[in-house]
Tab-separated table of C-alpha atoms and ligand atoms in Angstrom:
chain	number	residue	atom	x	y	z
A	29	UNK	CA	36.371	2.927	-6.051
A	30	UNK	CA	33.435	5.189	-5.893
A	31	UNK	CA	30.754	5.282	-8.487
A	32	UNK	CA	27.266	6.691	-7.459
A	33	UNK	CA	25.490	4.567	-9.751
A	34	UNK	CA	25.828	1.605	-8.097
A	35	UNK	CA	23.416	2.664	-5.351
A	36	UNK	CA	20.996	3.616	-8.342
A	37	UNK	CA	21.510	-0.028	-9.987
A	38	UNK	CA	20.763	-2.055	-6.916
A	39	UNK	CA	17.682	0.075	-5.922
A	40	UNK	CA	16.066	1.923	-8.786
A	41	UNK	CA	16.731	-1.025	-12.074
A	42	UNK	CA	13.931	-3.874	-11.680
A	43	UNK	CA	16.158	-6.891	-13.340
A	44	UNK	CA	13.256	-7.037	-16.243
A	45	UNK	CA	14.310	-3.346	-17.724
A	46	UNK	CA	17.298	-4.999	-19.599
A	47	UNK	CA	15.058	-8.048	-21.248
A	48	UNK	CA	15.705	-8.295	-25.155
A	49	UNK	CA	13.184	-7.791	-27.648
A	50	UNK	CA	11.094	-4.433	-27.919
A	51	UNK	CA	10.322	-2.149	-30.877
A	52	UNK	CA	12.321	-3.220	-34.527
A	53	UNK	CA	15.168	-0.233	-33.594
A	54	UNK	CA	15.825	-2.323	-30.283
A	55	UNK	CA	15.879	-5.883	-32.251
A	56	UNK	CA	17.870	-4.890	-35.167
A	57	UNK	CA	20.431	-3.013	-32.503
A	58	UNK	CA	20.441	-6.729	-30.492
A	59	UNK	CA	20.979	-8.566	-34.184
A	60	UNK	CA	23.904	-6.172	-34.890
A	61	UNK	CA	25.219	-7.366	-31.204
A	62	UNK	CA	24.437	-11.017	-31.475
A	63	UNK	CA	26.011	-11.118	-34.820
A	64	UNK	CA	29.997	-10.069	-33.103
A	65	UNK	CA	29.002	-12.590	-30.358
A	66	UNK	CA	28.906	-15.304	-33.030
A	67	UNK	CA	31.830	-14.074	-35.042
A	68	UNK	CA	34.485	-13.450	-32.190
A	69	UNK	CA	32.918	-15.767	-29.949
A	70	UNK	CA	32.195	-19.045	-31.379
A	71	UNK	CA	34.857	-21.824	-29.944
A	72	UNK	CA	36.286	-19.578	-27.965
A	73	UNK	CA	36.948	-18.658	-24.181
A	74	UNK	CA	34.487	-15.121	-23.697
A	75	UNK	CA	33.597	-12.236	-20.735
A	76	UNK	CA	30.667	-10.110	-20.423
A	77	UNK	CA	31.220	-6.927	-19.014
A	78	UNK	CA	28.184	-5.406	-17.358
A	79	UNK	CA	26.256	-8.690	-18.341
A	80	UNK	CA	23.443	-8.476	-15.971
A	81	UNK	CA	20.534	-10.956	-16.387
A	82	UNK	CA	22.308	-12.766	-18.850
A	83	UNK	CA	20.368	-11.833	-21.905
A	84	UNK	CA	23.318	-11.738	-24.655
A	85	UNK	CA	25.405	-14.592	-22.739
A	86	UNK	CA	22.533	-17.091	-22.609
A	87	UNK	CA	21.348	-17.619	-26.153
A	88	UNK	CA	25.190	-18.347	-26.764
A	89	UNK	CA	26.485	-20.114	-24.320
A	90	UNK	CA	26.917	-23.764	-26.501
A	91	UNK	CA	28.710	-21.795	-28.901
A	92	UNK	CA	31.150	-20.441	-26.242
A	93	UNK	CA	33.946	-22.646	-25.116
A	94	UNK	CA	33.502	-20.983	-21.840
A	95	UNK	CA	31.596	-17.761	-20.595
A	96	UNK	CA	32.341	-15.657	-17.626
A	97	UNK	CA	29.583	-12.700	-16.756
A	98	UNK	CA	30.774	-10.043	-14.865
A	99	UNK	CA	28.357	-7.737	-12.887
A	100	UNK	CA	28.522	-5.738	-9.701
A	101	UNK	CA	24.903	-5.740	-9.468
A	102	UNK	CA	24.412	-9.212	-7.727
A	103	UNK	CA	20.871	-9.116	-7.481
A	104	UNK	CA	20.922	-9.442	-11.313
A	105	UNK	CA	23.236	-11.790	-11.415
A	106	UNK	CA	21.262	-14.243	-9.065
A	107	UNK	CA	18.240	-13.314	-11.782
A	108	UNK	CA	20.674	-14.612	-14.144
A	109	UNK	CA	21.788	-18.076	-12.299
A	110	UNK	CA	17.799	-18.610	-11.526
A	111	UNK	CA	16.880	-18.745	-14.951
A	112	UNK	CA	19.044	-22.149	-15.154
A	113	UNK	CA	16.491	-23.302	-12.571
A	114	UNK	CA	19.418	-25.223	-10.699
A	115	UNK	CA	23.060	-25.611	-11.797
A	116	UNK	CA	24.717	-23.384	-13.627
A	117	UNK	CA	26.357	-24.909	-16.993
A	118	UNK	CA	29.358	-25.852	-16.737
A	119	UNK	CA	30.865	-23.314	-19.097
A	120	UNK	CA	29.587	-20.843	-17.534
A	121	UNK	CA	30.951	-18.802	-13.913
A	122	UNK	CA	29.274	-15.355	-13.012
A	123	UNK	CA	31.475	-13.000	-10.744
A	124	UNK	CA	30.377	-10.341	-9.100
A	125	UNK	CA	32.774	-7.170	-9.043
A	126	UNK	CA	33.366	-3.671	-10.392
A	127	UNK	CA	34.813	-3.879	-13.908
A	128	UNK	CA	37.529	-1.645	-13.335
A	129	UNK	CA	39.203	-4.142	-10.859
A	130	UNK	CA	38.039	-7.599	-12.713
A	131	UNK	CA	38.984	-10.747	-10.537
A	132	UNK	CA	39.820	-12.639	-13.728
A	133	UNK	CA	43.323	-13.859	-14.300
A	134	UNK	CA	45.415	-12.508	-17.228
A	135	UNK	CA	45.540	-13.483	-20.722
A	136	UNK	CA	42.341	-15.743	-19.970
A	137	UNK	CA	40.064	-14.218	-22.381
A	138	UNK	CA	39.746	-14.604	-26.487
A	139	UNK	CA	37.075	-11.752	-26.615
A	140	UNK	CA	35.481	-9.801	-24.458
A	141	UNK	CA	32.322	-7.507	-25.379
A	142	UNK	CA	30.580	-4.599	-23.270
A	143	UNK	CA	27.274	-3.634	-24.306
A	144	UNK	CA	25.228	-0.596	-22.652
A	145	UNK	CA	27.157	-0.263	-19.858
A	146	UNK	CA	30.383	1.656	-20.243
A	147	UNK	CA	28.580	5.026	-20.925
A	148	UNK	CA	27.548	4.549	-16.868
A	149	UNK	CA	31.219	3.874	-15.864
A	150	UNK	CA	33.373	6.595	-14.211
A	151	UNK	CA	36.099	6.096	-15.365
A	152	UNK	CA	35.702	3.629	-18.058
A	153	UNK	CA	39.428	3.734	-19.560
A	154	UNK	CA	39.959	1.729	-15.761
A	155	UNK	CA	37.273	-0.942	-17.755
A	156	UNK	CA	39.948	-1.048	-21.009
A	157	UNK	CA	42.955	-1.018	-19.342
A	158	UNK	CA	41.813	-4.295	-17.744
A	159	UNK	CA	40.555	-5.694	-20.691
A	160	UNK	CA	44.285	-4.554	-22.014
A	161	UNK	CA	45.066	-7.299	-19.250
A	162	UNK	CA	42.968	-9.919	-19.470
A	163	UNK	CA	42.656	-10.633	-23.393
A	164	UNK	CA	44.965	-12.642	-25.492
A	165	UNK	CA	46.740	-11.211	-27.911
A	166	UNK	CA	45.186	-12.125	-31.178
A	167	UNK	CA	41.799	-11.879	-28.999
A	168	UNK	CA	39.241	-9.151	-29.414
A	169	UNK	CA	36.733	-6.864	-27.843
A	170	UNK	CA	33.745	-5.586	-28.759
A	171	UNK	CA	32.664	-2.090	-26.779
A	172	UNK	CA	30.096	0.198	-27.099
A	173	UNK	CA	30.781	3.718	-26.003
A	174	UNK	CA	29.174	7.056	-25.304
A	175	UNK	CA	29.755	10.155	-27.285
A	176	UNK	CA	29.956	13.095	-24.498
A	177	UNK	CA	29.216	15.430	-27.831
A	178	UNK	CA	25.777	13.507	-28.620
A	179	UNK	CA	22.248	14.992	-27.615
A	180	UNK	CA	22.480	12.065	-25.733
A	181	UNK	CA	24.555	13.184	-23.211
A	182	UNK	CA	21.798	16.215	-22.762
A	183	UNK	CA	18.812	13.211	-22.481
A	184	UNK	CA	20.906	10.946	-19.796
A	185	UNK	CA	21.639	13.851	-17.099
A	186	UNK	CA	18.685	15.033	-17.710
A	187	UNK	CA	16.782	12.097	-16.755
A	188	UNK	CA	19.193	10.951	-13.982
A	189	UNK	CA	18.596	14.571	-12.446
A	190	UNK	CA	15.043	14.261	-12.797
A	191	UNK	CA	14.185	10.457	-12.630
A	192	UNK	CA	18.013	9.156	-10.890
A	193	UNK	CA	18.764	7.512	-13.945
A	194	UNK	CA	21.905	6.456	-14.253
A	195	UNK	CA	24.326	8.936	-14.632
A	196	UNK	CA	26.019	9.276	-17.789
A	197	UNK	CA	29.603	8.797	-18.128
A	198	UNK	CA	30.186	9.831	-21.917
A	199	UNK	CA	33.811	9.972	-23.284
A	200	UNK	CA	35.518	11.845	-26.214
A	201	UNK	CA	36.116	9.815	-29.349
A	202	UNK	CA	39.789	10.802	-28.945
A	203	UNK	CA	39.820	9.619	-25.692
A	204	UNK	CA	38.317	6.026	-26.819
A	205	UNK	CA	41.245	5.573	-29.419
A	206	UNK	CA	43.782	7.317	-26.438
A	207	UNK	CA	42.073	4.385	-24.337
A	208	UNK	CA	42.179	1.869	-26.690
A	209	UNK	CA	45.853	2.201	-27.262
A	210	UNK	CA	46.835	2.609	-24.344
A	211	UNK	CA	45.479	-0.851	-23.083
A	212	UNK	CA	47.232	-1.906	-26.548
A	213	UNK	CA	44.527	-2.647	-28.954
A	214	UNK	CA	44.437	-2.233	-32.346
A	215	UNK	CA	40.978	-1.110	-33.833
A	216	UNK	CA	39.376	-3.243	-36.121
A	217	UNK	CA	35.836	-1.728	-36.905
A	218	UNK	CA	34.258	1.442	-35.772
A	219	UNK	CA	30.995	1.896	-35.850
A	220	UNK	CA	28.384	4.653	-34.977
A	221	UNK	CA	23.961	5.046	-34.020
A	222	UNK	CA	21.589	6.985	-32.510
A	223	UNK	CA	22.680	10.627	-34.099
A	224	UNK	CA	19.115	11.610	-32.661
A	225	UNK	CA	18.596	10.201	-29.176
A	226	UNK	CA	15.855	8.083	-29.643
A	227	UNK	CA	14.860	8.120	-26.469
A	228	UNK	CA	11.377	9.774	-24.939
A	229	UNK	CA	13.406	13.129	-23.647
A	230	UNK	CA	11.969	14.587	-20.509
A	231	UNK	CA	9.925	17.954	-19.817
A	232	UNK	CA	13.136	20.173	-19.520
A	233	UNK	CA	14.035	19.388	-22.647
A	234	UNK	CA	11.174	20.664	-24.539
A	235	UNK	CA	12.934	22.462	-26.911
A	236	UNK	CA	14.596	19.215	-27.720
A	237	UNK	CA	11.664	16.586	-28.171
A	238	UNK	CA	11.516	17.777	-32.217
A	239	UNK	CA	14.669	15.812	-32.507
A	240	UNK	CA	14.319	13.027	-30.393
A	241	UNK	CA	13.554	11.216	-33.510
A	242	UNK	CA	11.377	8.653	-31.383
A	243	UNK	CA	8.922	8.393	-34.618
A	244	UNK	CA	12.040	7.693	-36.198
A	245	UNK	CA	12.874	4.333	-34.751
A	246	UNK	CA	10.881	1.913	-37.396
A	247	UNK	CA	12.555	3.371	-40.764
A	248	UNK	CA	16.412	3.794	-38.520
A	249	UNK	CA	15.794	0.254	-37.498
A	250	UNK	CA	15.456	-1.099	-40.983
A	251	UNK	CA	18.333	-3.376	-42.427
A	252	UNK	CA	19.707	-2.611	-46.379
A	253	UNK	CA	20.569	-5.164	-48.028
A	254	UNK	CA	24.354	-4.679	-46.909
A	255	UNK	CA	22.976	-5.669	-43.705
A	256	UNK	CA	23.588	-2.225	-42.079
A	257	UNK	CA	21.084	-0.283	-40.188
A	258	UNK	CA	19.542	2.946	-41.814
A	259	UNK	CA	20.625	4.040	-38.582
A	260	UNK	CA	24.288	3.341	-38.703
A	261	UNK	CA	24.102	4.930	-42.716
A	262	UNK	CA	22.783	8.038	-41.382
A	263	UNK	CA	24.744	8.597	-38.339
A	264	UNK	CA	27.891	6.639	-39.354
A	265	UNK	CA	27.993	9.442	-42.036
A	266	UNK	CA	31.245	11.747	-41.913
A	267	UNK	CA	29.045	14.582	-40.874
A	268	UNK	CA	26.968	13.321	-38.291
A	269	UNK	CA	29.330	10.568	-37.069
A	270	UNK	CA	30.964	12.770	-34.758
A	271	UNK	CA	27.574	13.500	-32.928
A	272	UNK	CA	26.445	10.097	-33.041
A	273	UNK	CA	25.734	8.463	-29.388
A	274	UNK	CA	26.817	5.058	-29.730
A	275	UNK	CA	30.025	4.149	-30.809
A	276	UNK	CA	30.506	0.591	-31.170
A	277	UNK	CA	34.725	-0.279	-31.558
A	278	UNK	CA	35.919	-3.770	-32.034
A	279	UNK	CA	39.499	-3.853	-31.561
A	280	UNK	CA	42.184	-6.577	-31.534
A	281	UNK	CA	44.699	-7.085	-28.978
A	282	UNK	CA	47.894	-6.217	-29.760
A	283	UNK	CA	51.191	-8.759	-28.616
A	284	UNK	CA	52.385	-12.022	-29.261
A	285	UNK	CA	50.315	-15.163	-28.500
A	286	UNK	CA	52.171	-17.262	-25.790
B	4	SAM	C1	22.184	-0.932	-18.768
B	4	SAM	S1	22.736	-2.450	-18.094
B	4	SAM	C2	23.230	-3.332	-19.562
B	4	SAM	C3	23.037	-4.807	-19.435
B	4	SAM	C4	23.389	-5.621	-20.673
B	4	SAM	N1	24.798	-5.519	-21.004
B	4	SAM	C5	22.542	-5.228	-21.855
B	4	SAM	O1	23.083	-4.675	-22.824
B	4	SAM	O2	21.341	-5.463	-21.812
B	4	SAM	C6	24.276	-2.032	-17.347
B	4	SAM	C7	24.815	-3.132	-16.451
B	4	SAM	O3	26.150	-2.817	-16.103
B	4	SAM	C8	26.352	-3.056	-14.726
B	4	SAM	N2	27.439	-2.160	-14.304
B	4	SAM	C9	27.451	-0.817	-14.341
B	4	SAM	N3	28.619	-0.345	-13.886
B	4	SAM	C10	29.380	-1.418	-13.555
B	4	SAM	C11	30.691	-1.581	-13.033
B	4	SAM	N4	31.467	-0.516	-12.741
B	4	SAM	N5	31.145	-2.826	-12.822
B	4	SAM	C12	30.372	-3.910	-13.096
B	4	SAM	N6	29.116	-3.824	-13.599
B	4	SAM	C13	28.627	-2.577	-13.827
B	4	SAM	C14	25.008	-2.764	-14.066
B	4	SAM	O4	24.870	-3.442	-12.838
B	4	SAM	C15	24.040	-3.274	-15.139
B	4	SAM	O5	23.740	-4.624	-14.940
């Protein structure tokens, strides 16, 4: 299957750009992840689509019954397997393969999660329809996609036409749910960020950098007291939600449990 940024993955992303930890917007965004890891995945049997060194799989891996990380980039993966300075656990098996043709057996899977990596997929409803396949019923995912109607979408070709970035494969939130059903999932929670890019945006986008909303990222990082981000307040808002980058579904898999 032909995707041109898998070329730019194993030439132009040093394995360190994905490292956890950064400004509080970055943490708090990793918290909100971590937090669904240990909610869907404690106890139970979990796949990380797009994992690449590891950094969300790691930190959990007692809590998992077992952990499969799936990555075509296999210089990232052998990052990944390093950092155990030997053996892998034994709970743990890393395959390396496109995500829209997973080599994992059906129905093996009680949650699955995708984080900053389907917005690079052509052809990402290829990515749900095998998830469709290889969760349990009664298991769940946890997906982040891109909004093709976010300033986003401006920033990301932008920057892989200037820089050979990645290039951005954003989606229409009616095409996620179209997706979604299709594979035969259920949403659960639907959640949105980043109405303003919050990325630096690059020369040709002058006219843009008033709203990258880059000074932003300290007060949209900040956690109230529900525990949501100012972030997900301001662009999970009815007005704004629909121009919001990242939409983050969890949805349950439809079908009766064998
Ligand atoms: C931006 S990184 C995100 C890494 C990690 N999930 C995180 O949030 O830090 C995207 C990862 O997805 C992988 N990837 C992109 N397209 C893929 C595909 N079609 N199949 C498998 N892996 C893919 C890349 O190799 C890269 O490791």
């Amino acid at each position: 299957m032909t995707d041109g940024n898998k070329e730019i993955y194993d030439t132009r992303y040093g394995a360190a750009t994905f490292q956890l930890g950064g400004d509080s917007y970055s943490r708090a965004m990793q918290a909100v992840r971590f937090e669904l890891l240990e909610r869907y995945g404690r106890g139970r049997d979990v796949l990380d689509v797009g994992c690449a060194t590891g950094d969300y799989l790691k930190p959990c891996l007692e809590a998992f019954r077992s952990a499969v990380g799936l990555d075509y980039t296999q210089r990232f993966l052998d990052e990944f397997a390093a950092s155990f300075g030997g053996a892998l656990p034994p709970n743990l098996r890393l395959v390396c393969a496109d995500a829209r043709e997973m080599p994992i057996a059906d129905r093996s899977v009680d949650f699955a999660f995708s984080f900053a990596t389907l917005y690079s997929i052509p052809q990402g409803e290829r990515v749900v329809a095998e998830l469709g396949r290889v969760v349990r019923p009664g298991g769940h995912v946890a997906l982040e996609f891109g909004n093709l109607k976010s300033l986003n979408t401006l920033v990301a070709g932008a920057w892989h036409r200037a820089e050979s970035w990645a290039e951005p494969h954003h989606v229409k939130l009616a095409d996620i749910r179209r997706h979604l059903d299709a594979a035969g999932f259920a949403v659960v929670d639907w959640r949105a960020f980043q109405v303003l890019p919050l990325y630096a945006v690059p020369r040709r986008l002058f006219w843009l950098r008033p709203l990258s909303g880059r000074p932003l990222r300290g007060l949209l990082g900040r956690r109230l007291a529900a525990g949501r981000m100012v972030d997900e307040v301001v662009s999970g808002s009815a007005l704004l939600r629909p121009f919001a980058f990242r939409h983050l579904v969890v949805a349950r898999r439809l079908g009766e449990a064998c």
